PDB file of C-alpha atoms in Angstrom:
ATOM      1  CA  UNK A   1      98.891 105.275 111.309  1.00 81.00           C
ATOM      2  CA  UNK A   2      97.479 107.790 113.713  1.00 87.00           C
ATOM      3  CA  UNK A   3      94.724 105.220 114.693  1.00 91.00           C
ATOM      4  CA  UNK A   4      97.229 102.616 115.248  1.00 90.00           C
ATOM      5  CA  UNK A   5      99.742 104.487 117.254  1.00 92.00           C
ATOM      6  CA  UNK A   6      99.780 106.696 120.129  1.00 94.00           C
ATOM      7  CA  UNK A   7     100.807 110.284 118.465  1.00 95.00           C
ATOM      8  CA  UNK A   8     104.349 110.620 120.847  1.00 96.00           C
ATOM      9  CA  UNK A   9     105.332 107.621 119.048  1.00 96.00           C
ATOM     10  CA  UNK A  10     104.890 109.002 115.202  1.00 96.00           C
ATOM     11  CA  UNK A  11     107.820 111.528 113.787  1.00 96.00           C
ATOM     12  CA  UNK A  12     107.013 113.003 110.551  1.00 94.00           C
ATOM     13  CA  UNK A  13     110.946 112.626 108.567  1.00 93.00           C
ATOM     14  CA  UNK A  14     112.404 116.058 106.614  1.00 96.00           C
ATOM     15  CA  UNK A  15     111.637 113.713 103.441  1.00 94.00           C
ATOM     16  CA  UNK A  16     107.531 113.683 104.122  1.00 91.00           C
ATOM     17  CA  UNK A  17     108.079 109.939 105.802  1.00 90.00           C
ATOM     18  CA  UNK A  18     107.282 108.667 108.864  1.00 92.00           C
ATOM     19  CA  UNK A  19     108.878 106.639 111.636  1.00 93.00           C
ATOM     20  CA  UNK A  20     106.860 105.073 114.414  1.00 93.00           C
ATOM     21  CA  UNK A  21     109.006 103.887 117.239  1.00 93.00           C
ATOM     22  CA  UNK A  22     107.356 101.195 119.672  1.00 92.00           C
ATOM     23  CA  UNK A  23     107.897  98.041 120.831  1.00 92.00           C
ATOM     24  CA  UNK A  24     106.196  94.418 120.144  1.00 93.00           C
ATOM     25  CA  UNK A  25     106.940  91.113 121.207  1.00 95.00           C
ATOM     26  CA  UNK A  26     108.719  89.225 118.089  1.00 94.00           C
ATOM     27  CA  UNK A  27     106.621  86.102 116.663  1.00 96.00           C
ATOM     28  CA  UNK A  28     104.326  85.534 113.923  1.00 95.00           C
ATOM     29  CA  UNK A  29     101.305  88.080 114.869  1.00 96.00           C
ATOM     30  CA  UNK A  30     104.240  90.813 114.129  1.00 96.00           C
ATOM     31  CA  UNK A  31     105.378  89.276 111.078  1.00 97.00           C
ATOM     32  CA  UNK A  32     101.959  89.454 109.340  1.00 96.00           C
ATOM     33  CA  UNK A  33     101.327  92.956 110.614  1.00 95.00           C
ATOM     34  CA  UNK A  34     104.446  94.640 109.197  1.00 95.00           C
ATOM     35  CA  UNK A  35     104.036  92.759 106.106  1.00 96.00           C
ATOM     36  CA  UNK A  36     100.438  94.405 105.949  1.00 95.00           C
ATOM     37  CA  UNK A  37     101.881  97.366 105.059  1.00 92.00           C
ATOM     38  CA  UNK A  38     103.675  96.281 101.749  1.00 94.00           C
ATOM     39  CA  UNK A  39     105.559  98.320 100.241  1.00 93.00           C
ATOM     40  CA  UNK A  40     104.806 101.419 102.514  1.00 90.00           C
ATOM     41  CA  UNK A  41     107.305  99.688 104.686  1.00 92.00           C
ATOM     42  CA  UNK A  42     110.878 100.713 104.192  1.00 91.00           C
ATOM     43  CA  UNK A  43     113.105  99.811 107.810  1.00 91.00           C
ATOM     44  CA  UNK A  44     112.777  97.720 110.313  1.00 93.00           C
ATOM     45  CA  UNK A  45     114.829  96.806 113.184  1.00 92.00           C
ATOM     46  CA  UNK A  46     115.647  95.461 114.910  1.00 94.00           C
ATOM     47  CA  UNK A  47     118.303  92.836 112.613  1.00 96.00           C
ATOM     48  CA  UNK A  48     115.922  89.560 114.108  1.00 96.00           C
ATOM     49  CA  UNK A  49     112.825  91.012 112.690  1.00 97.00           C
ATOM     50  CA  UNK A  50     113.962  92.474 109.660  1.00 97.00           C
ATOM     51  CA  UNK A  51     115.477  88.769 108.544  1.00 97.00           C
ATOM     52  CA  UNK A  52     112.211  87.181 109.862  1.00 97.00           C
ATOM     53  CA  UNK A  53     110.564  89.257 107.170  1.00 97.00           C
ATOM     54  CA  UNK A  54     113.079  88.616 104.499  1.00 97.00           C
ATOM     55  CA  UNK A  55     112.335  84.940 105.335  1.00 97.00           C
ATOM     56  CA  UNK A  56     108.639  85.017 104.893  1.00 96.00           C
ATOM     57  CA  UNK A  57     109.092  87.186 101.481  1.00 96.00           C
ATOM     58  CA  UNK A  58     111.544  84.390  99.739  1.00 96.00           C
ATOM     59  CA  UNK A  59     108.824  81.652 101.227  1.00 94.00           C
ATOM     60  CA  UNK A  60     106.226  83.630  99.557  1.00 93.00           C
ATOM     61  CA  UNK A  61     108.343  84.370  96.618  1.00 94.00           C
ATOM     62  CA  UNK A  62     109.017  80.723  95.826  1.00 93.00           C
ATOM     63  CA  UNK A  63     105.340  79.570  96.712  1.00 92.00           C
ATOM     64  CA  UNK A  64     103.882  82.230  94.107  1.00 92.00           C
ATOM     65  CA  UNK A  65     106.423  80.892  91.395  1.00 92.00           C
ATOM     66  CA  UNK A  66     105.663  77.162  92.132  1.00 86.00           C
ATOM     67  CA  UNK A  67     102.350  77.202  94.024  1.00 73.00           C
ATOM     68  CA  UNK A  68     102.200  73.349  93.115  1.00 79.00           C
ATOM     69  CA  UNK A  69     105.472  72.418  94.798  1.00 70.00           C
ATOM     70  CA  UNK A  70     105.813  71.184  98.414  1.00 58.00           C
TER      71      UNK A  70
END
């Protein structure tokens, strides 16, 4: 994270976490790189980007279950 983000932008949470606050411009090239982090990735806002997410994941979700239906 430290080689991805300038170090002002990084807080370290009570909990051990991390949030990085900065600002991209909302399209595809985000969607794939905050999905790139799996898991690891707990919040994201704002509400457009989050449900663009949640989009991709039921796509993906039904594609893995059927990958033979179009």
């Amino acid at each position: 994270m430290y080689d991805e983000f300038a170090e002002k932008t990084i807080t370290q949470e009570e909990n051990s976490s991390f949030t990085v606050t900065a600002q991209f411009p909302v399209g595809n090239w985000l969607d794939s790189y905050l999905l790139s982090f799996g898991p690891l990735l707990t919040e994201v806002s704002p509400e457009q980007v989050r449900t663009r997410l949640l989009s991709h994941l039921e796509t993906m979700k039904k594609n893995l279950n059927d990958p033979f239906k179009t």
